[in-house]
PDB file of C-alpha atoms and ligand atoms in Angstrom:
ATOM      1  CA  MET D   1    -135.433 135.853  34.770  1.00 43.00           C
ATOM      2  CA  THR D   2    -136.094 134.830  30.715  1.00 50.00           C
ATOM      3  CA  GLY D   3    -138.704 134.503  28.295  1.00 56.00           C
ATOM      4  CA  GLU D   4    -141.189 137.010  28.820  1.00 77.00           C
ATOM      5  CA  GLN D   5    -140.342 140.065  28.003  1.00 90.00           C
ATOM      6  CA  VAL D   6    -140.396 141.387  23.859  1.00 96.00           C
ATOM      7  CA  LEU D   7    -137.469 143.511  22.794  1.00 97.00           C
ATOM      8  CA  THR D   8    -137.219 144.642  19.611  1.00 96.00           C
ATOM      9  CA  ALA D   9    -134.049 143.623  17.796  1.00 96.00           C
ATOM     10  CA  GLU D  10    -132.098 146.801  18.729  1.00 95.00           C
ATOM     11  CA  GLN D  11    -133.606 145.465  22.086  1.00 95.00           C
ATOM     12  CA  MET D  12    -131.623 142.615  21.442  1.00 96.00           C
ATOM     13  CA  ALA D  13    -128.943 143.579  19.254  1.00 94.00           C
ATOM     14  CA  GLU D  14    -128.172 145.280  22.968  1.00 95.00           C
ATOM     15  CA  CYS D  15    -128.630 142.180  25.190  1.00 95.00           C
ATOM     16  CA  ASP D  16    -126.013 140.689  23.568  1.00 95.00           C
ATOM     17  CA  ARG D  17    -123.899 143.436  23.881  1.00 95.00           C
ATOM     18  CA  HIS D  18    -123.249 143.471  27.278  1.00 95.00           C
ATOM     19  CA  THR D  19    -123.637 139.142  27.584  1.00 96.00           C
ATOM     20  CA  ILE D  20    -120.153 140.058  25.352  1.00 96.00           C
ATOM     21  CA  GLU D  21    -118.619 143.354  26.232  1.00 96.00           C
ATOM     22  CA  ASP D  22    -119.597 143.847  29.331  1.00 95.00           C
ATOM     23  CA  ILE D  23    -119.855 140.665  30.909  1.00 95.00           C
ATOM     24  CA  GLY D  24    -117.818 138.349  29.370  1.00 96.00           C
ATOM     25  CA  LEU D  25    -119.151 135.479  27.379  1.00 97.00           C
ATOM     26  CA  PRO D  26    -118.176 135.450  24.139  1.00 97.00           C
ATOM     27  CA  SER D  27    -120.670 135.119  21.088  1.00 97.00           C
ATOM     28  CA  LEU D  28    -119.253 131.538  20.199  1.00 98.00           C
ATOM     29  CA  VAL D  29    -120.633 130.041  23.389  1.00 98.00           C
ATOM     30  CA  LEU D  30    -124.063 132.077  23.208  1.00 98.00           C
ATOM     31  CA  MET D  31    -123.901 130.969  19.236  1.00 98.00           C
ATOM     32  CA  GLU D  32    -123.446 127.165  20.797  1.00 98.00           C
ATOM     33  CA  ARG D  33    -126.079 127.323  23.283  1.00 98.00           C
ATOM     34  CA  ALA D  34    -128.844 128.883  20.470  1.00 98.00           C
ATOM     35  CA  ALA D  35    -127.763 126.086  18.331  1.00 98.00           C
ATOM     36  CA  LEU D  36    -128.238 123.143  21.671  1.00 98.00           C
ATOM     37  CA  ALA D  37    -131.396 124.961  22.439  1.00 98.00           C
ATOM     38  CA  ALA D  38    -132.736 123.809  18.183  1.00 98.00           C
ATOM     39  CA  THR D  39    -131.253 120.623  18.177  1.00 98.00           C
ATOM     40  CA  ASP D  40    -132.876 119.637  21.143  1.00 98.00           C
ATOM     41  CA  VAL D  41    -135.865 120.787  19.684  1.00 98.00           C
ATOM     42  CA  ILE D  42    -135.239 119.366  16.250  1.00 98.00           C
ATOM     43  CA  VAL D  43    -134.884 115.524  17.967  1.00 98.00           C
ATOM     44  CA  LYS D  44    -137.520 116.025  20.042  1.00 98.00           C
ATOM     45  CA  GLN D  45    -140.472 117.512  17.873  1.00 97.00           C
ATOM     46  CA  MET D  46    -139.244 117.376  14.194  1.00 98.00           C
ATOM     47  CA  SER D  47    -138.746 114.352  11.937  1.00 98.00           C
ATOM     48  CA  THR D  48    -135.029 113.333  11.534  1.00 98.00           C
ATOM     49  CA  ASN D  49    -134.903 111.567   8.607  1.00 98.00           C
ATOM     50  CA  LYS D  50    -133.394 113.373   6.234  1.00 98.00           C
ATOM     51  CA  VAL D  51    -132.754 117.478   7.513  1.00 99.00           C
ATOM     52  CA  LEU D  52    -131.377 120.426   5.194  1.00 99.00           C
ATOM     53  CA  VAL D  53    -129.892 123.296   7.083  1.00 99.00           C
ATOM     54  CA  VAL D  54    -129.891 126.429   4.308  1.00 99.00           C
ATOM     55  CA  CYS D  55    -127.695 129.291   5.859  1.00 98.00           C
ATOM     56  CA  GLY D  56    -127.170 133.265   5.190  1.00 98.00           C
ATOM     57  CA  VAL D  57    -123.800 134.905   6.576  1.00 98.00           C
ATOM     58  CA  GLY D  58    -124.468 135.972   9.302  1.00 98.00           C
ATOM     59  CA  ASN D  59    -124.469 135.142  12.376  1.00 98.00           C
ATOM     60  CA  ASN D  60    -128.143 133.442  12.618  1.00 98.00           C
ATOM     61  CA  GLY D  61    -126.237 131.362  10.050  1.00 98.00           C
ATOM     62  CA  GLY D  62    -123.440 130.522  12.002  1.00 98.00           C
ATOM     63  CA  ASP D  63    -126.552 129.120  14.480  1.00 98.00           C
ATOM     64  CA  GLY D  64    -127.423 127.140  11.664  1.00 99.00           C
ATOM     65  CA  LEU D  65    -123.921 125.624  10.658  1.00 99.00           C
ATOM     66  CA  ALA D  66    -123.701 124.730  14.500  1.00 99.00           C
ATOM     67  CA  VAL D  67    -127.127 123.137  14.642  1.00 99.00           C
ATOM     68  CA  ALA D  68    -126.051 121.242  11.312  1.00 99.00           C
ATOM     69  CA  ARG D  69    -123.028 119.311  13.161  1.00 99.00           C
ATOM     70  CA  LEU D  70    -124.283 118.779  16.066  1.00 99.00           C
ATOM     71  CA  LEU D  71    -127.104 117.297  13.910  1.00 99.00           C
ATOM     72  CA  TRP D  72    -124.223 115.508  11.911  1.00 98.00           C
ATOM     73  CA  LEU D  73    -122.795 114.098  15.265  1.00 98.00           C
ATOM     74  CA  LYS D  74    -125.649 112.527  16.428  1.00 98.00           C
ATOM     75  CA  GLY D  75    -125.676 110.492  13.229  1.00 98.00           C
ATOM     76  CA  ILE D  76    -128.446 112.387  11.742  1.00 98.00           C
ATOM     77  CA  PRO D  77    -128.521 112.927   7.679  1.00 98.00           C
ATOM     78  CA  VAL D  78    -127.950 116.538   7.314  1.00 98.00           C
ATOM     79  CA  THR D  79    -127.164 118.508   4.663  1.00 98.00           C
ATOM     80  CA  VAL D  80    -126.463 122.413   4.327  1.00 98.00           C
ATOM     81  CA  VAL D  81    -126.590 125.017   1.816  1.00 98.00           C
ATOM     82  CA  LEU D  82    -124.826 128.474   2.011  1.00 98.00           C
ATOM     83  CA  ILE D  83    -126.633 131.373   0.536  1.00 97.00           C
ATOM     84  CA  GLY D  84    -124.398 134.393   0.049  1.00 95.00           C
ATOM     85  CA  ASN D  85    -120.434 135.217   0.195  1.00 96.00           C
ATOM     86  CA  PRO D  86    -118.390 132.852   2.401  1.00 96.00           C
ATOM     87  CA  GLU D  87    -115.825 135.561   2.309  1.00 98.00           C
ATOM     88  CA  LYS D  88    -118.149 138.003   4.299  1.00 97.00           C
ATOM     89  CA  ALA D  89    -119.144 135.855   6.963  1.00 98.00           C
ATOM     90  CA  THR D  90    -119.182 136.302  10.377  1.00 98.00           C
ATOM     91  CA  ALA D  91    -115.934 135.801  12.224  1.00 98.00           C
ATOM     92  CA  GLN D  92    -118.352 133.623  14.350  1.00 98.00           C
ATOM     93  CA  THR D  93    -120.024 132.048  10.818  1.00 98.00           C
ATOM     94  CA  LYS D  94    -116.405 131.892   9.327  1.00 98.00           C
ATOM     95  CA  THR D  95    -115.872 129.483  12.860  1.00 98.00           C
ATOM     96  CA  GLN D  96    -118.650 127.657  12.308  1.00 98.00           C
ATOM     97  CA  LEU D  97    -118.191 126.736   8.119  1.00 98.00           C
ATOM     98  CA  LYS D  98    -114.545 125.940   9.399  1.00 98.00           C
ATOM     99  CA  VAL D  99    -115.820 123.009  11.883  1.00 98.00           C
ATOM    100  CA  CYS D 100    -118.778 121.862   9.329  1.00 98.00           C
ATOM    101  CA  GLN D 101    -116.049 121.287   6.856  1.00 98.00           C
ATOM    102  CA  TYR D 102    -113.762 119.249   9.524  1.00 98.00           C
ATOM    103  CA  TYR D 103    -116.341 116.884   9.067  1.00 98.00           C
ATOM    104  CA  GLY D 104    -116.836 116.866   5.636  1.00 98.00           C
ATOM    105  CA  ILE D 105    -120.380 117.954   6.196  1.00 98.00           C
ATOM    106  CA  THR D 106    -122.467 118.384   2.723  1.00 98.00           C
ATOM    107  CA  ILE D 107    -121.936 122.172   1.922  1.00 98.00           C
ATOM    108  CA  LEU D 108    -123.912 123.088  -0.835  1.00 98.00           C
ATOM    109  CA  GLU D 109    -123.664 126.573  -2.466  1.00 97.00           C
ATOM    110  CA  ALA D 110    -127.773 126.079  -4.105  1.00 97.00           C
ATOM    111  CA  LEU D 111    -130.560 124.484  -2.927  1.00 98.00           C
ATOM    112  CA  PRO D 112    -130.775 120.414  -3.850  1.00 98.00           C
ATOM    113  CA  GLU D 113    -134.118 118.677  -4.996  1.00 98.00           C
ATOM    114  CA  LEU D 114    -136.074 118.957  -1.829  1.00 98.00           C
ATOM    115  CA  ASP D 115    -138.946 116.805  -2.331  1.00 97.00           C
ATOM    116  CA  THR D 116    -136.885 114.227  -0.367  1.00 97.00           C
ATOM    117  CA  TYR D 117    -136.308 115.896   2.910  1.00 98.00           C
ATOM    118  CA  THR D 118    -138.387 115.639   5.636  1.00 98.00           C
ATOM    119  CA  THR D 119    -137.049 118.848   8.050  1.00 99.00           C
ATOM    120  CA  ILE D 120    -135.683 121.943   6.593  1.00 99.00           C
ATOM    121  CA  VAL D 121    -134.267 124.318   8.788  1.00 99.00           C
ATOM    122  CA  ASP D 122    -134.281 127.991   8.310  1.00 99.00           C
ATOM    123  CA  ALA D 123    -131.027 129.998   9.262  1.00 99.00           C
ATOM    124  CA  ILE D 124    -130.934 132.796   6.091  1.00 98.00           C
ATOM    125  CA  PHE D 125    -131.346 135.451   8.272  1.00 98.00           C
ATOM    126  CA  GLY D 126    -132.303 136.564  11.713  1.00 98.00           C
ATOM    127  CA  ILE D 127    -132.545 140.067  13.352  1.00 97.00           C
ATOM    128  CA  GLY D 128    -130.049 141.381  11.229  1.00 94.00           C
ATOM    129  CA  LEU D 129    -132.688 141.564   7.971  1.00 95.00           C
ATOM    130  CA  SER D 130    -132.399 144.953   6.988  1.00 91.00           C
ATOM    131  CA  ARG D 131    -133.833 145.035   3.577  1.00 96.00           C
ATOM    132  CA  SER D 132    -136.581 144.204   1.692  1.00 98.00           C
ATOM    133  CA  VAL D 133    -135.673 140.302   0.650  1.00 98.00           C
ATOM    134  CA  THR D 134    -134.784 139.554  -3.118  1.00 98.00           C
ATOM    135  CA  GLY D 135    -132.740 138.270  -5.961  1.00 97.00           C
ATOM    136  CA  LYS D 136    -132.075 134.898  -4.970  1.00 97.00           C
ATOM    137  CA  PHE D 137    -132.560 134.993  -1.311  1.00 98.00           C
ATOM    138  CA  ALA D 138    -136.386 135.396  -1.951  1.00 98.00           C
ATOM    139  CA  THR D 139    -136.803 132.621  -4.137  1.00 98.00           C
ATOM    140  CA  VAL D 140    -134.476 130.057  -2.207  1.00 98.00           C
ATOM    141  CA  ILE D 141    -137.028 131.015   0.207  1.00 98.00           C
ATOM    142  CA  GLU D 142    -139.905 130.723  -1.599  1.00 98.00           C
ATOM    143  CA  GLN D 143    -138.412 127.363  -3.180  1.00 98.00           C
ATOM    144  CA  LEU D 144    -137.971 126.537   0.188  1.00 98.00           C
ATOM    145  CA  ASN D 145    -142.217 127.546   1.069  1.00 98.00           C
ATOM    146  CA  ALA D 146    -143.382 124.890  -1.472  1.00 98.00           C
ATOM    147  CA  ALA D 147    -141.713 121.905   0.633  1.00 98.00           C
ATOM    148  CA  ALA D 148    -143.624 119.260   1.921  1.00 98.00           C
ATOM    149  CA  ALA D 149    -141.060 118.874   5.093  1.00 98.00           C
ATOM    150  CA  GLY D 150    -142.097 120.356   8.207  1.00 98.00           C
ATOM    151  CA  LYS D 151    -140.121 124.202   8.825  1.00 98.00           C
ATOM    152  CA  LEU D 152    -138.239 124.961  11.675  1.00 99.00           C
ATOM    153  CA  ALA D 153    -136.352 128.545  11.560  1.00 99.00           C
ATOM    154  CA  ILE D 154    -133.866 129.600  14.051  1.00 99.00           C
ATOM    155  CA  ASP D 155    -134.818 132.967  16.035  1.00 98.00           C
ATOM    156  CA  ILE D 156    -136.844 134.399  13.588  1.00 98.00           C
ATOM    157  CA  ALA D 157    -138.316 134.130  10.191  1.00 98.00           C
ATOM    158  CA  SER D 158    -136.748 134.810   7.448  1.00 98.00           C
ATOM    159  CA  GLY D 159    -137.624 137.787   6.021  1.00 98.00           C
ATOM    160  CA  ILE D 160    -140.135 138.379   9.295  1.00 98.00           C
ATOM    161  CA  SER D 161    -139.429 142.393  10.558  1.00 98.00           C
ATOM    162  CA  ALA D 162    -138.477 142.445  14.073  1.00 98.00           C
ATOM    163  CA  ASN D 163    -139.612 145.647  15.117  1.00 98.00           C
ATOM    164  CA  ALA D 164    -142.507 145.925  12.763  1.00 97.00           C
ATOM    165  CA  GLY D 165    -143.576 141.849  12.124  1.00 98.00           C
ATOM    166  CA  THR D 166    -144.267 142.490   8.712  1.00 98.00           C
ATOM    167  CA  VAL D 167    -143.147 140.712   5.427  1.00 98.00           C
ATOM    168  CA  LEU D 168    -139.798 142.141   3.599  1.00 98.00           C
ATOM    169  CA  GLY D 169    -140.460 140.973   0.142  1.00 98.00           C
ATOM    170  CA  THR D 170    -141.485 137.753   1.430  1.00 98.00           C
ATOM    171  CA  ALA D 171    -140.652 135.318   4.535  1.00 98.00           C
ATOM    172  CA  PHE D 172    -140.177 131.532   5.414  1.00 99.00           C
ATOM    173  CA  LYS D 173    -143.679 129.901   6.595  1.00 98.00           C
ATOM    174  CA  ALA D 174    -142.349 128.124   9.533  1.00 98.00           C
ATOM    175  CA  ASP D 175    -144.043 125.523  12.008  1.00 98.00           C
ATOM    176  CA  VAL D 176    -142.094 126.039  14.770  1.00 98.00           C
ATOM    177  CA  THR D 177    -139.111 128.791  15.085  1.00 98.00           C
ATOM    178  CA  VAL D 178    -136.512 128.337  18.337  1.00 98.00           C
ATOM    179  CA  THR D 179    -136.008 132.333  18.920  1.00 98.00           C
ATOM    180  CA  MET D 180    -133.297 133.223  21.429  1.00 98.00           C
ATOM    181  CA  ALA D 181    -133.786 135.175  24.551  1.00 97.00           C
ATOM    182  CA  TYR D 182    -136.951 136.793  23.857  1.00 96.00           C
ATOM    183  CA  GLN D 183    -139.450 136.907  22.037  1.00 97.00           C
ATOM    184  CA  LYS D 184    -139.445 139.900  18.806  1.00 97.00           C
ATOM    185  CA  ILE D 185    -141.701 142.553  18.982  1.00 98.00           C
ATOM    186  CA  GLY D 186    -142.132 141.810  14.923  1.00 98.00           C
ATOM    187  CA  GLN D 187    -143.441 137.798  15.905  1.00 98.00           C
ATOM    188  CA  THR D 188    -146.354 139.313  18.294  1.00 97.00           C
ATOM    189  CA  ILE D 189    -148.004 142.045  15.937  1.00 97.00           C
ATOM    190  CA  ALA D 190    -148.706 141.847  11.663  1.00 97.00           C
ATOM    191  CA  GLN D 191    -147.937 138.654   9.399  1.00 97.00           C
ATOM    192  CA  GLY D 192    -145.352 137.640  12.447  1.00 97.00           C
ATOM    193  CA  PRO D 193    -147.135 135.154  13.685  1.00 97.00           C
ATOM    194  CA  ALA D 194    -148.403 133.556  11.081  1.00 97.00           C
ATOM    195  CA  TYR D 195    -144.808 133.267   9.658  1.00 98.00           C
ATOM    196  CA  ASN D 196    -143.593 132.277  13.783  1.00 96.00           C
ATOM    197  CA  GLY D 197    -145.823 128.731  13.763  1.00 97.00           C
ATOM    198  CA  ASP D 198    -145.237 127.536  17.810  1.00 97.00           C
ATOM    199  CA  ILE D 199    -142.725 129.687  18.859  1.00 97.00           C
ATOM    200  CA  ILE D 200    -140.391 128.777  21.419  1.00 98.00           C
ATOM    201  CA  VAL D 201    -137.929 130.467  23.600  1.00 97.00           C
ATOM    202  CA  ALA D 202    -134.762 129.396  24.710  1.00 98.00           C
ATOM    203  CA  ASP D 203    -132.351 130.202  26.885  1.00 97.00           C
ATOM    204  CA  ILE D 204    -129.373 130.983  26.074  1.00 97.00           C
ATOM    205  CA  GLY D 205    -128.146 133.125  28.882  1.00 95.00           C
ATOM    206  CA  ILE D 206    -128.380 136.544  27.719  1.00 94.00           C
ATOM    207  CA  TYR D 207    -130.913 138.271  30.530  1.00 91.00           C
ATOM    208  CA  GLN D 208    -132.211 141.744  30.241  1.00 85.00           C
ATOM    209  CA  ASP D 209    -131.847 142.594  33.383  1.00 77.00           C
ATOM    210  CA  ASP D 210    -128.707 141.057  34.314  1.00 77.00           C
ATOM    211  CA  HIS D 211    -126.430 144.139  35.962  1.00 72.00           C
ATOM    212  CA  SER D 212    -123.540 143.759  38.221  1.00 71.00           C
ATOM    213  CA  ILE D 213    -124.392 143.820  41.683  1.00 69.00           C
ATOM    214  CA  GLU D 214    -122.733 147.462  41.505  1.00 66.00           C
ATOM    215  CA  GLY D 215    -124.177 147.601  38.033  1.00 55.00           C
TER     216      GLY D 215
HETATM  217  N1  LIG B   1    -129.263 137.953  20.009  1.00 64.71           N
HETATM  218  C1  LIG B   1    -128.818 137.009  20.392  1.00 64.71           C
HETATM  219  O1  LIG B   1    -128.570 136.562  21.471  1.00 64.71           O
HETATM  220  C2  LIG B   1    -127.522 135.756  19.882  1.00 64.71           C
HETATM  221  C3  LIG B   1    -127.498 136.178  18.798  1.00 64.71           C
HETATM  222  N2  LIG B   1    -127.337 134.779  17.650  1.00 64.71           N
HETATM  223  C4  LIG B   1    -127.688 135.001  16.319  1.00 64.71           C
HETATM  224  O2  LIG B   1    -127.371 135.765  15.161  1.00 64.71           O
HETATM  225  C5  LIG B   1    -128.567 136.137  14.613  1.00 64.71           C
HETATM  226  C6  LIG B   1    -128.384 137.941  14.279  1.00 64.71           C
HETATM  227  O3  LIG B   1    -127.145 138.160  13.750  1.00 64.71           O
HETATM  228  P1  LIG B   1    -126.965 139.316  12.602  1.00 64.71           P
HETATM  229  O4  LIG B   1    -125.178 138.536  11.930  1.00 64.71           O
HETATM  230  O5  LIG B   1    -126.990 140.347  13.157  1.00 64.71           O
HETATM  231  O6  LIG B   1    -127.279 138.888  11.774  1.00 64.71           O
HETATM  232  P2  LIG B   1    -127.910 138.154  10.510  1.00 64.71           P
HETATM  233  O7  LIG B   1    -127.521 136.380  10.171  1.00 64.71           O
HETATM  234  O8  LIG B   1    -129.539 137.988  11.398  1.00 64.71           O
HETATM  235  O9  LIG B   1    -128.666 138.610   8.728  1.00 64.71           O
HETATM  236  C7  LIG B   1    -128.056 140.217   8.426  1.00 64.71           C
HETATM  237  C8  LIG B   1    -127.097 138.996   7.756  1.00 64.71           C
HETATM  238  O10 LIG B   1    -127.774 139.412   6.258  1.00 64.71           O
HETATM  239  C9  LIG B   1    -127.694 139.853   5.644  1.00 64.71           C
HETATM  240  N3  LIG B   1    -128.861 140.911   4.864  1.00 64.71           N
HETATM  241  C10 LIG B   1    -129.662 141.311   5.859  1.00 64.71           C
HETATM  242  N4  LIG B   1    -130.140 142.263   5.138  1.00 64.71           N
HETATM  243  C11 LIG B   1    -130.485 141.281   3.553  1.00 64.71           C
HETATM  244  C12 LIG B   1    -131.224 141.256   2.658  1.00 64.71           C
HETATM  245  N5  LIG B   1    -132.742 142.231   2.574  1.00 64.71           N
HETATM  246  N6  LIG B   1    -130.994 140.014   1.714  1.00 64.71           N
HETATM  247  C13 LIG B   1    -129.380 139.680   1.979  1.00 64.71           C
HETATM  248  N7  LIG B   1    -128.944 140.230   2.866  1.00 64.71           N
HETATM  249  C14 LIG B   1    -128.881 140.445   3.582  1.00 64.71           C
HETATM  250  C15 LIG B   1    -127.069 141.655   6.186  1.00 64.71           C
HETATM  251  O11 LIG B   1    -125.886 142.131   5.289  1.00 64.71           O
HETATM  252  C16 LIG B   1    -126.028 139.831   7.318  1.00 64.71           C
HETATM  253  O12 LIG B   1    -124.707 139.532   6.137  1.00 64.71           O
HETATM  254  C17 LIG B   1    -129.564 136.267  15.791  1.00 64.71           C
HETATM  255  O13 LIG B   1    -131.084 136.160  14.958  1.00 64.71           O
HETATM  256  C18 LIG B   1    -129.461 134.949  16.230  1.00 64.71           C
HETATM  257  O14 LIG B   1    -129.997 133.806  14.983  1.00 64.71           O
HETATM  258  C19 LIG B   1    -126.850 134.604  18.266  1.00 64.71           C
HETATM  259  O15 LIG B   1    -125.730 133.646  17.295  1.00 64.71           O
HETATM  260  C20 LIG B   1    -126.175 133.795  19.502  1.00 64.71           C
HETATM  261  C21 LIG B   1    -126.904 135.035  20.411  1.00 64.71           C
HETATM  262  K1    K B   2    -133.900 132.526  10.339  1.00 64.71           K
END
């Protein structure tokens, strides 16, 4: 049911919508499954000595905040950096932020010294990236790329166009990408493959051909 097809951002967003609105699975359920899948890869394939999760304010950031909480609950040293205005965050990301605050997880507004971190998780932009990355977002991504830590991207390497596979200004260079439900076309063409690292497709309950028996 899942995994083989390669979708555009629009097709992925439609699958997301169909699952939430037509089938009725709440968005936070999908986000939690995405976070559980990414956390499983981090624990199995990356160093968990000291983890930095860098989050945007869209739902990609929400995935990252949920990953940070799951790592924290496993006793893994984790710090969050939230890049962007939290007031502009999506409802799901605001919820995840509140949960991280409940647990007292450190949430920074700017990058710390990176050389003590052993793993960096990129949850800045996902398939909602809509224009060239500039300003503080570009600076942050370039600083992350210069760090020695292992690098994992949530859903898609931030800065890579989900449809064209081009680098929009600058992009996170991942060792591993955990992508939700299906690979995005931009991960298979142009510069996408050079920035994904190893791609792992996570089954989070979203299926393109998933329609009711009447449908
Ligand atoms: N599709 C699924 O099955 C699921 C996807 N999930 C995650 O959700 C993201 C998509 O989230 P979305 O809120 O649409 O947007 P993003 O988080 O990707 O980022 C957009 C965010 O950033 C702003 N923005 C866009 N471009 C720029 C830019 N160049 N500079 C600055 N800011 C920019 C934009 O305004 C938004 O605020 C998907 O990738 C998954 O990670 C669900 O959590 C699980 C199911
Ligand atoms: K990302």
